[in-house]
Amino acid sequence: MTILVEQPEFGVEAEENKVPVDEKELVLDGGFVVPQINSFGQTFRDYDVESDRQQGMENFYWINHINQTYGFVKKMREEYGKLERMEMSIWECCELLNEVVDESDPDLDEPQIEHLLQTAEAIRKDYPNEDWLHLSGLIHDLGKVLLLPSFGGLPQWAVVGDTYPVGCAFDESIVHHKYFKENPDANDPAYNTKYGVYSDRCGLRNVMMSWGHDDYMYLVAKENKTTLPSAGLFIIRYHSFYALHKSGAYKHLMNEEDVENLKWLEIFNKYDLYSKSKVLIDVEKVKPYYISLIEKYFPAKLKW
């Protein structure tokens, strides 16, 4: 299926208190402890440290910030919101992520299914009674299947990386904010003010976010009538919205429900970010538990 994009095209080229902890303790033992360094021996989410991946990540955000316009996001939501690419189960989608590595992630280069299980298992240890939160950890990144040819083979800049609202001013807390000066919306008075096309306390559900795996998986879960609580859907859609949950930006757009759900997202984010490790999960050992959660909260087959 061809996706028409007027401006710009995919072909653009340019791209807590922390406690030291042993890698094995992080995922396999007792309670979760926030590590001091990532699997590359560097500070988490350090986009400026000199490394083999640093230049690639900077190029990634250059392209991302130029291309993510209000018009682009609207087209992608309309196209992918049809959910006509495939029918499959949640676990089948998890297995597809064996083929995906996130080029925008400065903290890990393992296949994505390992990140999903590391996140879910770390949450499960600390919140054993919140099974919906375990499942949210497992599925939060499933939208990265957008990178695969069967889902359109979208470029990395249109699938991964930090997310942020479009249709209003780009907050300076967004990583590599300097590249937004080349985004057409940054010079459009309809989109470059504090509120842009939105209103005070309008609710984040009414705000268009930059297009990527977060928004896509949110659409998939919502339209397939998941019974996950509101906080679960909030986590899925906004877990990459670091300008909000790390910097406190855009709170003027939040309503009361968002404020309550943000508390859960802030809990979740610790596990999403700091559970990344070179210690891998035994997939077959934990699979029966997660299959039971999938059956509880989702239909057997979903439209994607």
Coordinates of C-alpha atoms in Angstrom, one line a residue, residues 133-265:
L133 CA 1.0 -2.9 34.3
H134 CA 3.0 -6.1 33.5
L135 CA 1.1 -6.4 30.2
S136 CA 1.6 -2.7 29.4
G137 CA 5.3 -3.3 29.8
L138 CA 5.2 -6.2 27.4
I139 CA 3.3 -4.5 24.7
H140 CA 4.3 -0.8 24.9
D141 CA 6.8 -1.0 22.0
L142 CA 4.9 -3.4 19.7
G143 CA 4.2 -0.5 17.3
K144 CA 7.8 -0.8 16.2
V145 CA 6.6 -3.4 13.7
L146 CA 6.0 -0.4 11.5
L147 CA 9.6 -0.8 10.6
L148 CA 8.9 -4.1 8.9
P149 CA 8.1 -4.4 5.2
S150 CA 4.7 -6.0 5.9
F151 CA 3.7 -2.8 7.8
G152 CA 5.0 -0.4 5.2
G153 CA 8.7 -0.4 6.1
L154 CA 8.5 3.1 7.5
P155 CA 11.9 4.8 8.2
Q156 CA 13.2 4.9 11.7
W157 CA 12.5 8.6 12.1
A158 CA 8.7 7.9 11.6
V159 CA 8.6 5.0 14.1
V160 CA 11.0 5.4 17.1
G161 CA 12.6 8.2 19.2
D162 CA 11.1 10.7 21.6
T163 CA 7.6 11.9 20.9
Y164 CA 6.1 15.4 21.3
P165 CA 2.9 17.3 20.3
V166 CA 2.5 18.7 16.9
G167 CA 0.2 21.6 16.1
C168 CA 1.7 23.8 18.8
A169 CA 5.1 25.2 19.7
F170 CA 8.0 22.7 20.0
D171 CA 9.2 22.9 23.6
E172 CA 12.9 23.5 24.2
S173 CA 13.2 20.4 26.4
I174 CA 12.8 18.1 23.4
V175 CA 16.0 16.4 22.6
H176 CA 18.0 18.2 19.8
H177 CA 15.4 20.9 19.7
K178 CA 17.7 23.0 17.5
Y179 CA 16.6 21.0 14.4
F180 CA 13.0 22.1 14.6
K181 CA 14.0 25.4 13.0
E182 CA 13.8 23.5 9.7
N183 CA 10.3 22.1 10.4
P184 CA 7.7 24.1 8.3
D185 CA 5.3 24.2 11.3
A186 CA 7.9 26.1 13.4
N187 CA 7.3 29.1 11.1
D188 CA 3.6 28.8 10.7
P189 CA 1.6 31.0 13.1
A190 CA -1.2 28.4 13.2
Y191 CA 1.1 25.9 14.8
N192 CA 4.0 27.7 16.5
T193 CA 2.3 29.2 19.6
K194 CA 2.0 27.8 23.1
Y195 CA -1.5 26.4 22.4
G196 CA -1.5 26.3 18.6
V197 CA -4.6 24.4 17.5
Y198 CA -5.4 23.4 21.1
S199 CA -7.0 25.0 24.2
D200 CA -6.2 25.1 27.9
R201 CA -6.7 21.7 29.6
C202 CA -8.1 20.2 26.5
G203 CA -6.8 16.7 27.4
L204 CA -3.9 14.9 25.8
R205 CA -6.3 12.5 24.0
N206 CA -7.2 15.5 21.9
V207 CA -3.6 16.4 21.1
M208 CA -1.8 15.1 18.0
M209 CA 1.5 13.5 18.9
S210 CA 4.5 13.0 16.5
W211 CA 3.9 9.9 14.6
G212 CA 5.5 6.6 15.7
H213 CA 5.2 3.3 17.4
D214 CA 3.5 4.8 20.5
D215 CA 0.6 6.3 18.7
Y216 CA 0.2 3.3 16.4
M217 CA 0.0 0.8 19.3
Y218 CA -2.4 3.1 21.1
L219 CA -4.7 3.0 18.0
V220 CA -4.4 -0.8 17.7
A221 CA -5.2 -1.4 21.4
K222 CA -8.1 1.1 21.5
E223 CA -9.7 0.1 18.3
N224 CA -9.5 -3.6 19.1
K225 CA -11.3 -2.8 22.3
T226 CA -8.7 -3.8 24.9
T227 CA -10.0 -3.9 28.5
L228 CA -6.7 -2.4 29.8
P229 CA -7.4 0.5 32.2
S230 CA -7.1 4.1 31.1
A231 CA -3.6 4.3 32.6
G232 CA -2.4 1.4 30.5
L233 CA -3.5 3.1 27.3
F234 CA -1.9 6.3 28.6
I235 CA 1.4 4.5 29.1
I236 CA 1.3 3.0 25.6
R237 CA 0.7 6.3 24.0
Y238 CA 3.0 8.6 26.0
H239 CA 5.9 6.5 27.2
S240 CA 8.3 8.2 24.8
F241 CA 6.9 11.7 25.6
Y242 CA 9.9 12.6 27.7
A243 CA 9.3 16.4 27.4
L244 CA 6.2 15.7 29.6
H245 CA 7.2 13.0 32.1
K246 CA 10.9 14.1 32.5
S247 CA 10.8 17.9 31.9
G248 CA 7.2 18.8 32.9
A249 CA 6.4 20.5 29.6
Y250 CA 2.9 20.7 28.0
K251 CA 1.1 20.3 31.3
H252 CA -1.2 23.1 30.2
L253 CA -2.8 20.7 27.8
M254 CA -3.6 18.0 30.4
N255 CA -7.0 17.4 32.0
E256 CA -7.7 15.7 35.4
E257 CA -7.6 12.2 34.0
D258 CA -4.2 12.9 32.4
V259 CA -2.8 14.1 35.8
E260 CA -3.9 10.8 37.4
N261 CA -2.5 8.7 34.6
L262 CA 0.8 10.5 34.6
K263 CA 1.5 9.1 38.0
W264 CA 1.5 5.6 36.6
L265 CA 3.5 6.6 33.6

